Amino acid sequence: MFAIDSQAQQYPSTAVAGDGKVYAVSLRGNLGRSYCSRSSGVCLMGFLLSKFSTPSTYGHSQLKTGHPVRSAIHKQLNGRLVLRWVTTWESLLLYVLLSSFCSSSQDKIPFSANATPTLIRPSINAKSDSQKQCPVSTSKFSQSWGLSRSTVGRDGPTAVVFMNMGGPSNQGEIRDFLHRLFSDGDIIPFGRFQKIFANLITRFRTSKIEKQYAAIGGGSPIRKWSELQAQETCRILDKTSPLTAPHLPYVAFRYAHPLTEDVYSKLLADGFGKRGRAVAFSQYPQYSCGTTGSSINELFRCKEKLENPGSHIYWSIIDRWPAHPKFVEAVARNIEASLETYPVEKRKDVTIIFSAHSQPMRAVNQGDAYSSEVSATVYAVMKHLGFSNPYRLCWQSKVGPQPWLGPQTSEVVEKLIQKGDTHFLLVPIAFTSDHIETLYELDEELIGESGHADTIKRAESLNGSPMFIGALADMVKEHIDGGERSSRQFGNRCVDCQKDVCKDARGMFMSGPTS
C-alpha cells in the first residue's frame, strides 16, 4: 500500500473522479494520511485538488460539473509541501501511471476528465463496498480543518507504548535495576546527594533483594506479562480500529530492560519520527508523580536527546484509568472467583483487603493524585460487587523512617488475626501484573508466614486476563476516537512543583506538531 502525506491543512481534498465514484476523499491535516485499497489490488493514489472546487458538507471539496479537471498534486520535498497545477492531459498521463500499480483490470482507478463525482460519506460504519475499502476519518481535525491543544489528527500506523517501572528478569539484572530506581529523583528525591544515595542504598539492599527474587523463581515476570498484554491489545485494535492500523506493541520500562531510551530509539528506527503516531499507555491505573510522572519525564528526556528537526514523533498519552468500567469489572471477576473458594457459610463474611503500594506523606500533602485515585478504584470495584463484603484499603511496601501513607497491610492483617478474624482476601489494586510486591511481599511474607494460609488468600493478578486485555484495547480505542492528547487532569501538577522537566514533559502531550 502506498500513501502520500500532506502538510497543508488549508487545502481540502477531492477525489479522482470517474463513473460517478470518488476514491480518495480524506485529508487529515498536519502530516495526515489517505489511502485506498480496492478488491485484490492496492492503488497508488495522490491527493488531487480541483481548481474548480467548492467546500462540501463534510470538509472535502466537490468538483463543479462541466469543467475539465485541472488538479494540483501534493508532493513532499525536504519536508515541505509543493503544489503544481497540471493540465488535463498530464492528469490523464498520471492516471495511466497510477493504473499500472493495480493487479487487475477491475482494480484500475476510473478516471474521466468531465465526470461528475459522488462524494463518499465520511463514516467508518459505511455499508457499501467502496466505503469499507476506502475508510475516511471523521476526527475533529478533519471536520474543522484546525488544530486544537487536545485534538489528534492522523491515521496509522500506531505505536502503543506500554510504560511501567519494570523488574529484573534474572538475578544478574537486580543491581542495575536497584541503582536506576534509587537514582530517580521523581520517586525518591535526594537532590544533589541523589547519586551518593543511590550508590549506598544499592550496595546495602542488593543482597536482600536477590534473596527475595530467588524465592519467586529468580526474577520478575512483569516483562512477560507486559509483552503479552501489549501484543494482544494491538491484535484486538487491528480489528476494532482499522483506521489507525497497524497497531505495533512496544514495552518501555523505567528501571529495567527494555529501557525507555532503547525503546524510543527503536520507535525512531521503525519510522515513527516521520509517519504515524505513538500512544504512551501508562500501566499504572492510578496516576502518581513517582510512577507515571517519572515515566513521562524520562520519555521527554529521550525526546530531547534523540529527536531532530526531521524526525518528530507525534505523541498522545493515556495517563490514568482508575475507574474504567472494564478494568473495574476485570478486578471484580477475579475477586468473585477467589471468594468462591471459601465455604458458602463464610463467604459473605470474608474481609476484602485492597492493598496498594504506599507513598510518602510528603507526596500526599503536595497534592499527588495517587491516593485519591486508588480510593476511587476501590469504591468502583465494591460498587460493582454490590458491596457484598466488608472491605478495607491498606498500603504496603513502606521504605525508610519518614511517614508514609497507612495503615500498612501487614500490620492490619496481624492485628485482625490477634482479634480472631482470619478470613481475608487480599486484592492488589494498583498492580496489574504479578511482580515482587505480590509474589513475595503478599504471598511469601504476609500469607506464608501468617499461619492461616487456608483462610487468608490473594485474588489473582490481572496478568493475562482476557477481560483485562479487552479493557486495555477499549481504552486505546476510546482515546484515539475521542481525539484527546491526554486526560483533563493531566495538566495538574503538585501545587508547589518546581521541576522544569515536569512542566516541559506535560507540554510534550498538550500541543500539536508544528510541522
Short mmCIF file of C-alpha atoms in Angstrom, two decimals:
data_model
loop_
_atom_site.label_atom_id
_atom_site.label_comp_id
_atom_site.label_asym_id
_atom_site.label_seq_id
_atom_site.Cartn_x
_atom_site.Cartn_y
_atom_site.Cartn_z
CA MET A 1 0.00 0.00 0.00
CA PHE A 2 1.24 3.45 -0.86
CA ALA A 3 0.32 6.69 0.89
CA ILE A 4 1.24 10.31 0.32
CA ASP A 5 1.41 12.60 3.33
CA SER A 6 0.01 16.12 3.23
CA GLN A 7 1.16 19.03 5.36
CA ALA A 8 -1.34 21.57 4.12
CA GLN A 9 -4.41 21.89 6.32
CA GLN A 10 -5.74 24.82 4.31
CA TYR A 11 -6.43 22.76 1.18
CA PRO A 12 -9.49 20.49 1.19
CA SER A 13 -9.11 17.34 -0.84
CA THR A 14 -11.13 15.95 -3.70
CA ALA A 15 -11.08 12.61 -5.42
CA VAL A 16 -10.05 11.05 -8.65
CA ALA A 17 -13.49 11.18 -10.30
CA GLY A 18 -14.97 8.82 -12.80
CA ASP A 19 -18.01 6.61 -13.39
CA GLY A 20 -19.80 8.52 -10.66
CA LYS A 21 -17.32 7.45 -7.98
CA VAL A 22 -14.80 9.15 -5.75
CA TYR A 23 -11.92 7.20 -4.29
CA ALA A 24 -9.66 9.49 -2.26
CA VAL A 25 -11.61 11.90 -0.14
CA SER A 26 -9.73 12.23 3.12
CA LEU A 27 -7.29 14.90 4.19
CA ARG A 28 -6.19 14.59 7.79
CA GLY A 29 -4.36 17.86 8.17
CA ASN A 30 -0.84 18.12 9.52
CA LEU A 31 1.02 15.02 8.43
CA GLY A 32 -2.33 13.46 7.52
CA ARG A 33 -2.77 10.28 5.56
CA SER A 34 -5.17 8.88 2.97
CA TYR A 35 -5.18 5.58 1.19
CA CYS A 36 -7.46 3.45 -0.95
CA SER A 37 -7.49 -0.31 -1.29
CA ARG A 38 -9.85 -1.84 -3.87
CA SER A 39 -10.61 -5.55 -4.37
CA SER A 40 -7.43 -7.60 -4.52
CA GLY A 41 -5.23 -4.80 -5.71
CA VAL A 42 -3.77 -1.80 -3.97
CA CYS A 43 -3.98 1.54 -5.75
CA LEU A 44 -1.34 4.21 -5.51
CA MET A 45 -3.23 7.50 -5.10
CA GLY A 46 -2.06 11.04 -4.58
CA PHE A 47 -4.22 13.87 -3.31
CA LEU A 48 -5.77 15.67 -6.32
CA LEU A 49 -7.11 19.15 -5.74
CA SER A 50 -9.54 20.65 -8.21
CA LYS A 51 -9.10 24.19 -9.35
CA PHE A 52 -12.87 24.29 -9.82
CA SER A 53 -13.94 23.15 -6.39
CA THR A 54 -16.15 24.32 -3.57
CA PRO A 55 -16.26 23.14 0.05
CA SER A 56 -18.62 20.28 0.72
CA THR A 57 -20.69 19.48 3.78
CA TYR A 58 -18.07 17.13 5.14
CA GLY A 59 -14.99 19.29 4.90
CA HIS A 60 -13.99 17.94 1.49
CA SER A 61 -14.50 19.54 -1.92
CA GLN A 62 -16.97 18.94 -4.71
CA LEU A 63 -15.97 19.21 -8.36
CA LYS A 64 -18.13 21.57 -10.38
CA THR A 65 -19.58 19.87 -13.42
CA GLY A 66 -18.97 20.97 -16.95
CA HIS A 67 -15.29 21.83 -16.46
CA PRO A 68 -12.22 19.85 -17.40
CA VAL A 69 -10.35 18.59 -14.38
CA ARG A 70 -7.24 20.58 -13.57
CA SER A 71 -5.51 19.35 -10.47
CA ALA A 72 -2.78 20.33 -8.07
CA ILE A 73 -0.63 17.48 -6.89
CA HIS A 74 0.70 17.28 -3.35
CA LYS A 75 4.31 16.21 -3.14
CA GLN A 76 6.92 16.06 -0.39
CA LEU A 77 10.23 17.81 -0.95
CA ASN A 78 12.59 18.17 2.02
CA GLY A 79 9.63 18.12 4.39
CA ARG A 80 7.76 20.91 2.57
CA LEU A 81 4.60 20.82 0.54
CA VAL A 82 4.93 21.59 -3.17
CA LEU A 83 1.86 22.40 -5.28
CA ARG A 84 1.86 22.33 -9.06
CA TRP A 85 -1.05 22.87 -11.42
CA VAL A 86 -1.24 20.21 -14.10
CA THR A 87 -3.19 20.06 -17.32
CA THR A 88 -5.94 17.60 -18.15
CA TRP A 89 -3.54 15.67 -20.41
CA GLU A 90 -0.99 15.45 -17.62
CA SER A 91 -3.75 14.21 -15.34
CA LEU A 92 -4.62 11.51 -17.86
CA LEU A 93 -0.96 10.52 -18.05
CA LEU A 94 -0.86 10.38 -14.25
CA TYR A 95 -3.88 8.07 -14.33
CA VAL A 96 -2.12 5.69 -16.71
CA LEU A 97 0.90 5.59 -14.44
CA LEU A 98 -1.22 5.03 -11.34
CA SER A 99 -3.21 2.27 -13.00
CA SER A 100 -0.05 0.29 -13.70
CA PHE A 101 0.24 -0.41 -9.98
CA CYS A 102 -3.08 -2.29 -9.88
CA SER A 103 -3.08 -6.08 -10.12
CA SER A 104 -6.09 -6.50 -12.45
CA SER A 105 -8.36 -4.52 -14.71
CA GLN A 106 -11.06 -4.33 -12.04
CA ASP A 107 -8.60 -2.61 -9.73
CA LYS A 108 -7.83 0.27 -12.07
CA ILE A 109 -8.89 3.73 -10.98
CA PRO A 110 -11.76 5.06 -13.11
CA PHE A 111 -10.99 8.49 -14.46
CA SER A 112 -12.88 10.89 -16.67
CA ALA A 113 -11.98 14.49 -17.36
CA ASN A 114 -15.61 15.62 -17.30
CA ALA A 115 -17.19 13.12 -14.92
CA THR A 116 -19.39 14.26 -12.08
CA PRO A 117 -18.13 12.68 -8.86
CA THR A 118 -20.23 11.41 -5.99
CA LEU A 119 -18.63 12.01 -2.62
CA ILE A 120 -18.33 9.10 -0.25
CA ARG A 121 -19.87 9.98 3.10
CA PRO A 122 -17.06 10.05 5.67
CA SER A 123 -18.19 7.32 8.05
CA ILE A 124 -16.25 4.35 9.37
CA ASN A 125 -19.56 2.48 9.62
CA ALA A 126 -20.30 2.71 5.89
CA LYS A 127 -22.07 -0.30 4.44
CA SER A 128 -21.13 -0.16 0.76
CA ASP A 129 -18.05 -1.93 -0.58
CA SER A 130 -16.38 1.27 -1.65
CA GLN A 131 -16.87 2.77 1.78
CA LYS A 132 -15.49 -0.31 3.52
CA GLN A 133 -12.47 -0.41 1.23
CA CYS A 134 -11.65 3.27 1.43
CA PRO A 135 -12.15 4.31 5.07
CA VAL A 136 -12.41 8.01 5.80
CA SER A 137 -11.70 9.58 9.16
CA THR A 138 -14.24 11.73 10.95
CA SER A 139 -11.88 13.19 13.53
CA LYS A 140 -12.44 16.66 14.92
CA PHE A 141 -9.44 17.82 12.95
CA SER A 142 -10.78 16.77 9.53
CA GLN A 143 -14.15 18.35 10.28
CA SER A 144 -12.84 21.70 11.47
CA TRP A 145 -9.62 21.99 9.46
CA GLY A 146 -7.95 23.40 12.57
CA LEU A 147 -5.68 22.12 15.32
CA SER A 148 -6.55 22.47 19.00
CA ARG A 149 -4.46 21.53 22.00
CA SER A 150 -6.24 18.27 22.65
CA THR A 151 -7.05 17.16 19.10
CA VAL A 152 -5.36 14.21 17.44
CA GLY A 153 -5.12 14.35 13.68
CA ARG A 154 -3.70 11.37 11.80
CA ASP A 155 -4.13 7.65 11.00
CA GLY A 156 -1.89 4.59 11.30
CA PRO A 157 0.49 3.09 11.81
CA THR A 158 0.04 3.46 15.56
CA ALA A 159 2.65 2.57 18.17
CA VAL A 160 1.13 1.57 21.51
CA VAL A 161 3.84 2.01 24.15
CA PHE A 162 3.17 0.24 27.46
CA MET A 163 5.02 2.18 30.17
CA ASN A 164 5.84 0.66 33.56
CA MET A 165 8.62 0.55 36.14
CA GLY A 166 9.67 -2.96 35.09
CA GLY A 167 11.59 -5.51 37.09
CA PRO A 168 14.77 -7.59 36.80
CA SER A 169 14.15 -10.68 34.67
CA ASN A 170 17.01 -12.54 36.33
CA GLN A 171 19.46 -12.26 39.22
CA GLY A 172 22.08 -10.58 37.05
CA GLU A 173 19.85 -7.54 36.46
CA ILE A 174 18.98 -6.82 40.09
CA ARG A 175 21.84 -4.46 40.99
CA ASP A 176 21.39 -2.27 37.91
CA PHE A 177 17.63 -2.24 38.45
CA LEU A 178 18.02 -1.01 42.03
CA HIS A 179 20.60 1.61 41.08
CA ARG A 180 18.32 3.09 38.41
CA LEU A 181 15.42 3.06 40.86
CA PHE A 182 17.26 4.87 43.64
CA SER A 183 18.83 7.30 41.15
CA ASP A 184 15.38 8.57 40.18
CA GLY A 185 14.65 11.82 41.98
CA ASP A 186 10.99 11.64 40.96
CA ILE A 187 10.39 8.63 43.17
CA ILE A 188 12.97 9.13 45.95
CA PRO A 189 14.22 12.75 45.93
CA PHE A 190 17.64 13.37 47.47
CA GLY A 191 18.65 16.43 45.48
CA ARG A 192 22.37 16.86 44.92
CA PHE A 193 23.04 13.77 47.04
CA GLN A 194 21.00 11.53 44.73
CA LYS A 195 23.95 9.73 43.17
CA ILE A 196 25.64 9.14 46.53
CA PHE A 197 22.38 7.85 48.00
CA ALA A 198 21.79 5.55 45.01
CA ASN A 199 25.25 4.01 45.29
CA LEU A 200 24.95 3.41 49.05
CA ILE A 201 21.43 2.02 49.16
CA THR A 202 22.08 -0.23 46.15
CA ARG A 203 25.14 -1.69 47.86
CA PHE A 204 23.27 -2.43 51.09
CA ARG A 205 19.99 -3.72 49.61
CA THR A 206 21.14 -5.83 46.66
CA SER A 207 21.84 -8.96 48.71
CA LYS A 208 18.45 -8.82 50.45
CA ILE A 209 16.53 -8.22 47.22
CA GLU A 210 18.40 -11.04 45.47
CA LYS A 211 17.09 -13.47 48.11
CA GLN A 212 13.55 -12.21 47.60
CA TYR A 213 13.72 -12.72 43.85
CA ALA A 214 15.27 -16.15 44.37
CA ALA A 215 12.18 -17.09 46.40
CA ILE A 216 9.88 -16.31 43.45
CA GLY A 217 11.91 -18.05 40.77
CA GLY A 218 14.90 -15.76 40.26
CA GLY A 219 13.30 -12.82 38.51
CA SER A 220 10.19 -10.75 37.91
CA PRO A 221 7.54 -11.96 35.43
CA ILE A 222 6.42 -8.38 34.70
CA ARG A 223 8.14 -8.25 31.31
CA LYS A 224 6.47 -11.46 30.20
CA TRP A 225 3.04 -10.20 31.19
CA SER A 226 3.60 -6.70 29.79
CA GLU A 227 4.68 -8.02 26.40
CA LEU A 228 1.71 -10.38 26.27
CA GLN A 229 -0.72 -7.61 27.21
CA ALA A 230 0.76 -5.23 24.63
CA GLN A 231 0.72 -7.80 21.82
CA GLU A 232 -2.84 -8.92 22.49
CA THR A 233 -4.07 -5.34 22.88
CA CYS A 234 -2.68 -4.44 19.46
CA ARG A 235 -4.12 -7.58 17.89
CA ILE A 236 -7.59 -6.55 19.09
CA LEU A 237 -7.08 -2.95 17.97
CA ASP A 238 -6.23 -4.02 14.43
CA LYS A 239 -9.77 -5.42 14.25
CA THR A 240 -11.68 -2.76 16.19
CA SER A 241 -9.82 0.32 14.92
CA PRO A 242 -8.79 -0.33 11.29
CA LEU A 243 -8.35 3.37 10.54
CA THR A 244 -5.33 3.53 12.86
CA ALA A 245 -3.91 0.10 11.97
CA PRO A 246 -1.43 -1.42 12.07
CA HIS A 247 -1.01 -1.15 15.82
CA LEU A 248 2.50 -2.05 16.91
CA PRO A 249 3.27 -3.08 20.53
CA TYR A 250 6.19 -1.65 22.49
CA VAL A 251 7.07 -2.10 26.18
CA ALA A 252 9.13 0.66 27.81
CA PHE A 253 10.37 0.14 31.37
CA ARG A 254 11.73 2.86 33.61
CA TYR A 255 14.32 0.84 35.52
CA ALA A 256 14.72 -2.48 33.66
CA HIS A 257 15.11 -3.72 30.11
CA PRO A 258 13.69 -2.78 27.69
CA LEU A 259 14.62 0.70 28.91
CA THR A 260 12.67 3.75 27.75
CA GLU A 261 15.63 5.22 25.85
CA ASP A 262 16.19 1.99 23.91
CA VAL A 263 12.51 1.81 23.01
CA TYR A 264 12.49 5.47 21.89
CA SER A 265 15.43 4.74 19.60
CA LYS A 266 13.56 1.77 18.17
CA LEU A 267 10.46 3.89 17.53
CA LEU A 268 12.58 6.32 15.51
CA ALA A 269 14.30 3.46 13.68
CA ASP A 270 10.90 1.99 12.86
CA GLY A 271 9.92 5.23 11.17
CA PHE A 272 7.59 6.80 13.73
CA GLY A 273 9.59 10.01 13.56
CA LYS A 274 8.24 10.59 10.05
CA ARG A 275 4.81 8.95 9.95
CA GLY A 276 2.09 7.54 12.16
CA ARG A 277 1.59 8.28 15.84
CA ALA A 278 2.53 6.87 19.23
CA VAL A 279 0.28 6.41 22.25
CA ALA A 280 2.09 6.39 25.59
CA PHE A 281 -0.02 4.00 27.67
CA SER A 282 0.72 4.12 31.40
CA GLN A 283 0.27 0.72 33.01
CA TYR A 284 -0.30 2.35 36.38
CA PRO A 285 -4.11 2.62 36.66
CA GLN A 286 -3.77 5.45 39.17
CA TYR A 287 -1.56 8.45 38.46
CA SER A 288 1.38 9.34 40.70
CA CYS A 289 4.30 11.67 40.11
CA GLY A 290 6.64 8.87 41.24
CA THR A 291 5.32 6.30 38.77
CA THR A 292 3.53 7.61 35.67
CA GLY A 293 5.09 11.04 36.18
CA SER A 294 8.59 9.58 36.27
CA SER A 295 8.00 7.58 33.08
CA ILE A 296 6.67 10.69 31.33
CA ASN A 297 9.67 12.76 32.40
CA GLU A 298 12.02 10.07 31.12
CA LEU A 299 10.13 9.94 27.83
CA PHE A 300 10.58 13.69 27.47
CA ARG A 301 14.32 13.45 28.18
CA CYS A 302 14.60 10.79 25.47
CA LYS A 303 12.70 13.02 23.06
CA GLU A 304 15.09 15.91 23.70
CA LYS A 305 18.13 13.65 23.34
CA LEU A 306 17.19 11.53 20.34
CA GLU A 307 14.88 13.52 18.09
CA ASN A 308 15.98 16.00 15.45
CA PRO A 309 14.08 18.54 13.31
CA GLY A 310 13.47 15.95 10.61
CA SER A 311 12.32 13.21 12.96
CA HIS A 312 9.45 14.07 15.29
CA ILE A 313 7.20 11.51 16.99
CA TYR A 314 3.62 12.64 17.44
CA TRP A 315 2.61 11.59 20.97
CA SER A 316 -0.59 11.32 22.93
CA ILE A 317 -0.98 9.70 26.34
CA ILE A 318 -3.35 7.58 28.40
CA ASP A 319 -2.14 8.81 31.77
CA ARG A 320 -4.68 7.23 34.16
CA TRP A 321 -7.71 4.94 34.21
CA PRO A 322 -8.64 4.28 37.86
CA ALA A 323 -12.34 3.62 37.28
CA HIS A 324 -12.57 2.41 33.70
CA PRO A 325 -15.66 0.14 33.67
CA LYS A 326 -13.99 -2.90 32.10
CA PHE A 327 -10.90 -2.59 34.31
CA VAL A 328 -13.19 -2.47 37.32
CA GLU A 329 -15.13 -5.49 36.04
CA ALA A 330 -11.93 -7.47 35.45
CA VAL A 331 -10.82 -6.88 39.05
CA ALA A 332 -14.29 -7.72 40.35
CA ARG A 333 -14.35 -11.02 38.44
CA ASN A 334 -11.06 -12.11 40.00
CA ILE A 335 -12.44 -11.25 43.44
CA GLU A 336 -15.61 -13.23 42.80
CA ALA A 337 -13.58 -16.24 41.63
CA SER A 338 -11.48 -16.14 44.80
CA LEU A 339 -14.48 -15.72 47.10
CA GLU A 340 -15.96 -18.89 45.64
CA THR A 341 -13.05 -20.86 47.16
CA TYR A 342 -14.34 -20.08 50.67
CA PRO A 343 -17.11 -22.16 52.30
CA VAL A 344 -20.55 -20.83 51.40
CA GLU A 345 -21.42 -20.11 55.02
CA LYS A 346 -18.27 -17.96 55.42
CA ARG A 347 -18.20 -16.31 52.00
CA LYS A 348 -20.10 -13.12 52.87
CA ASP A 349 -18.01 -12.58 56.00
CA VAL A 350 -14.63 -12.62 54.24
CA THR A 351 -13.00 -9.21 54.57
CA ILE A 352 -11.64 -7.92 51.27
CA ILE A 353 -8.35 -6.12 51.88
CA PHE A 354 -7.31 -3.99 48.93
CA SER A 355 -3.55 -3.46 49.03
CA ALA A 356 -1.72 -0.75 47.09
CA HIS A 357 1.89 0.43 47.15
CA SER A 358 2.23 3.16 49.76
CA GLN A 359 3.84 6.56 49.23
CA PRO A 360 5.46 9.17 51.49
CA MET A 361 3.03 11.56 53.17
CA ARG A 362 5.16 14.36 51.79
CA ALA A 363 3.89 13.46 48.30
CA VAL A 364 0.29 13.20 49.52
CA ASN A 365 0.47 16.63 51.14
CA GLN A 366 1.86 18.13 47.94
CA GLY A 367 -1.30 17.10 46.12
CA ASP A 368 -0.26 13.88 44.38
CA ALA A 369 -3.43 12.29 42.98
CA TYR A 370 -2.43 8.68 43.65
CA SER A 371 -4.15 8.01 46.98
CA SER A 372 -7.45 9.55 45.90
CA GLU A 373 -7.45 7.64 42.61
CA VAL A 374 -6.68 4.34 44.37
CA SER A 375 -9.65 5.05 46.64
CA ALA A 376 -11.78 5.70 43.56
CA THR A 377 -10.80 2.30 42.14
CA VAL A 378 -11.66 0.51 45.37
CA TYR A 379 -15.06 2.16 45.60
CA ALA A 380 -15.86 1.41 41.96
CA VAL A 381 -14.95 -2.27 42.40
CA MET A 382 -17.03 -2.64 45.56
CA LYS A 383 -19.95 -0.89 43.89
CA HIS A 384 -19.70 -3.36 41.01
CA LEU A 385 -19.79 -6.18 43.60
CA GLY A 386 -22.83 -4.67 45.24
CA PHE A 387 -20.83 -4.08 48.43
CA SER A 388 -21.19 -7.80 49.10
CA ASN A 389 -18.42 -7.99 51.70
CA PRO A 390 -16.73 -5.85 54.32
CA TYR A 391 -13.61 -4.22 52.87
CA ARG A 392 -10.57 -2.13 53.76
CA LEU A 393 -7.95 -0.19 51.83
CA CYS A 394 -4.39 -0.71 53.09
CA TRP A 395 -0.92 0.19 51.88
CA GLN A 396 2.25 -1.87 51.54
CA SER A 397 5.99 -1.65 50.77
CA LYS A 398 6.92 1.26 53.05
CA VAL A 399 10.64 2.10 52.88
CA GLY A 400 12.64 4.24 55.33
CA PRO A 401 11.79 6.10 58.54
CA GLN A 402 9.76 9.00 57.16
CA PRO A 403 5.93 9.00 57.48
CA TRP A 404 4.15 7.00 54.77
CA LEU A 405 0.54 6.53 53.82
CA GLY A 406 -1.16 3.95 56.06
CA PRO A 407 -2.38 1.72 57.51
CA GLN A 408 0.22 -0.83 56.43
CA THR A 409 -1.25 -4.04 55.02
CA SER A 410 0.93 -6.35 57.11
CA GLU A 411 0.08 -4.53 60.34
CA VAL A 412 -3.66 -4.63 59.65
CA VAL A 413 -3.61 -8.37 58.95
CA GLU A 414 -1.56 -9.04 62.08
CA LYS A 415 -3.92 -7.05 64.33
CA LEU A 416 -7.04 -8.64 62.86
CA ILE A 417 -5.60 -12.11 63.42
CA GLN A 418 -4.94 -11.17 67.04
CA LYS A 419 -8.66 -10.33 67.33
CA GLY A 420 -9.63 -13.74 65.96
CA ASP A 421 -10.51 -12.71 62.41
CA THR A 422 -8.66 -14.99 60.00
CA HIS A 423 -10.76 -14.86 56.82
CA PHE A 424 -9.27 -12.29 54.43
CA LEU A 425 -8.95 -11.89 50.71
CA LEU A 426 -6.00 -9.73 49.66
CA VAL A 427 -6.52 -7.83 46.41
CA PRO A 428 -3.58 -6.00 44.76
CA ILE A 429 -5.35 -2.94 43.38
CA ALA A 430 -2.52 -0.78 41.99
CA PHE A 431 -0.58 -3.61 40.32
CA THR A 432 -1.90 -5.09 37.08
CA SER A 433 0.73 -7.84 36.81
CA ASP A 434 2.47 -10.11 39.28
CA HIS A 435 5.87 -8.97 40.48
CA ILE A 436 7.90 -8.80 43.71
CA GLU A 437 5.23 -6.93 45.70
CA THR A 438 2.57 -9.58 45.02
CA LEU A 439 4.58 -12.78 44.71
CA TYR A 440 6.92 -12.14 47.64
CA GLU A 441 5.51 -9.48 49.97
CA LEU A 442 1.92 -10.75 49.88
CA ASP A 443 2.27 -14.46 49.02
CA GLU A 444 5.52 -15.40 50.75
CA GLU A 445 5.75 -12.99 53.67
CA LEU A 446 2.23 -11.99 54.62
CA ILE A 447 0.23 -15.12 53.76
CA GLY A 448 3.02 -17.68 54.04
CA GLU A 449 4.08 -16.53 57.50
CA SER A 450 0.59 -15.85 58.87
CA GLY A 451 -0.16 -19.42 59.89
CA HIS A 452 -3.56 -19.16 58.19
CA ALA A 453 -2.78 -19.84 54.53
CA ASP A 454 -6.02 -21.79 54.20
CA THR A 455 -8.21 -18.78 55.07
CA ILE A 456 -6.03 -15.81 54.09
CA LYS A 457 -5.82 -15.80 50.30
CA ARG A 458 -4.93 -13.46 47.46
CA ALA A 459 -7.00 -12.71 44.39
CA GLU A 460 -5.21 -13.45 41.15
CA SER A 461 -3.49 -10.51 39.50
CA LEU A 462 -4.90 -9.40 36.15
CA ASN A 463 -1.90 -10.69 34.17
CA GLY A 464 -3.28 -12.34 31.00
CA SER A 465 -6.98 -11.95 31.83
CA PRO A 466 -8.87 -11.73 28.50
CA MET A 467 -11.32 -9.27 30.05
CA PHE A 468 -8.47 -7.05 31.25
CA ILE A 469 -6.72 -7.14 27.88
CA GLY A 470 -10.03 -6.30 26.25
CA ALA A 471 -10.28 -3.36 28.63
CA LEU A 472 -6.81 -2.16 27.61
CA ALA A 473 -7.80 -2.31 23.93
CA ASP A 474 -11.00 -0.41 24.66
CA MET A 475 -9.05 2.31 26.46
CA VAL A 476 -6.75 2.85 23.49
CA LYS A 477 -9.64 2.90 21.00
CA GLU A 478 -11.63 5.33 23.15
CA HIS A 479 -8.54 7.51 23.50
CA ILE A 480 -7.93 7.63 19.75
CA ASP A 481 -11.59 8.07 18.82
CA GLY A 482 -12.01 10.83 21.41
CA GLY A 483 -9.19 12.87 19.89
CA GLU A 484 -7.72 13.85 23.27
CA ARG A 485 -3.97 14.19 23.65
CA SER A 486 -4.27 13.48 27.39
CA SER A 487 -6.79 13.43 30.23
CA ARG A 488 -8.22 16.71 31.52
CA GLN A 489 -6.44 16.08 34.82
CA PHE A 490 -3.04 15.67 33.19
CA GLY A 491 -2.15 19.36 33.35
CA ASN A 492 -2.50 19.45 37.14
CA ARG A 493 0.91 19.40 38.80
CA CYS A 494 1.65 19.27 42.51
CA VAL A 495 0.82 22.69 43.93
CA ASP A 496 4.43 23.56 44.81
CA CYS A 497 6.18 21.64 42.00
CA GLN A 498 9.32 23.49 40.92
CA LYS A 499 10.62 20.95 38.40
CA ASP A 500 11.04 22.31 34.89
CA VAL A 501 11.04 18.78 33.48
CA CYS A 502 7.52 18.17 34.82
CA LYS A 503 6.26 21.29 33.04
CA ASP A 504 8.11 20.54 29.82
CA ALA A 505 7.09 16.88 29.76
CA ARG A 506 3.42 17.81 30.00
CA GLY A 507 3.85 20.28 27.17
CA MET A 508 5.02 17.36 25.04
CA PHE A 509 1.46 15.97 25.13
CA MET A 510 -0.52 19.21 25.27
CA SER A 511 0.36 20.86 21.95
CA GLY A 512 0.09 19.79 18.36
CA PRO A 513 3.01 19.13 16.00
CA THR A 514 4.48 22.23 14.45
CA SER A 515 5.46 20.60 11.20
#
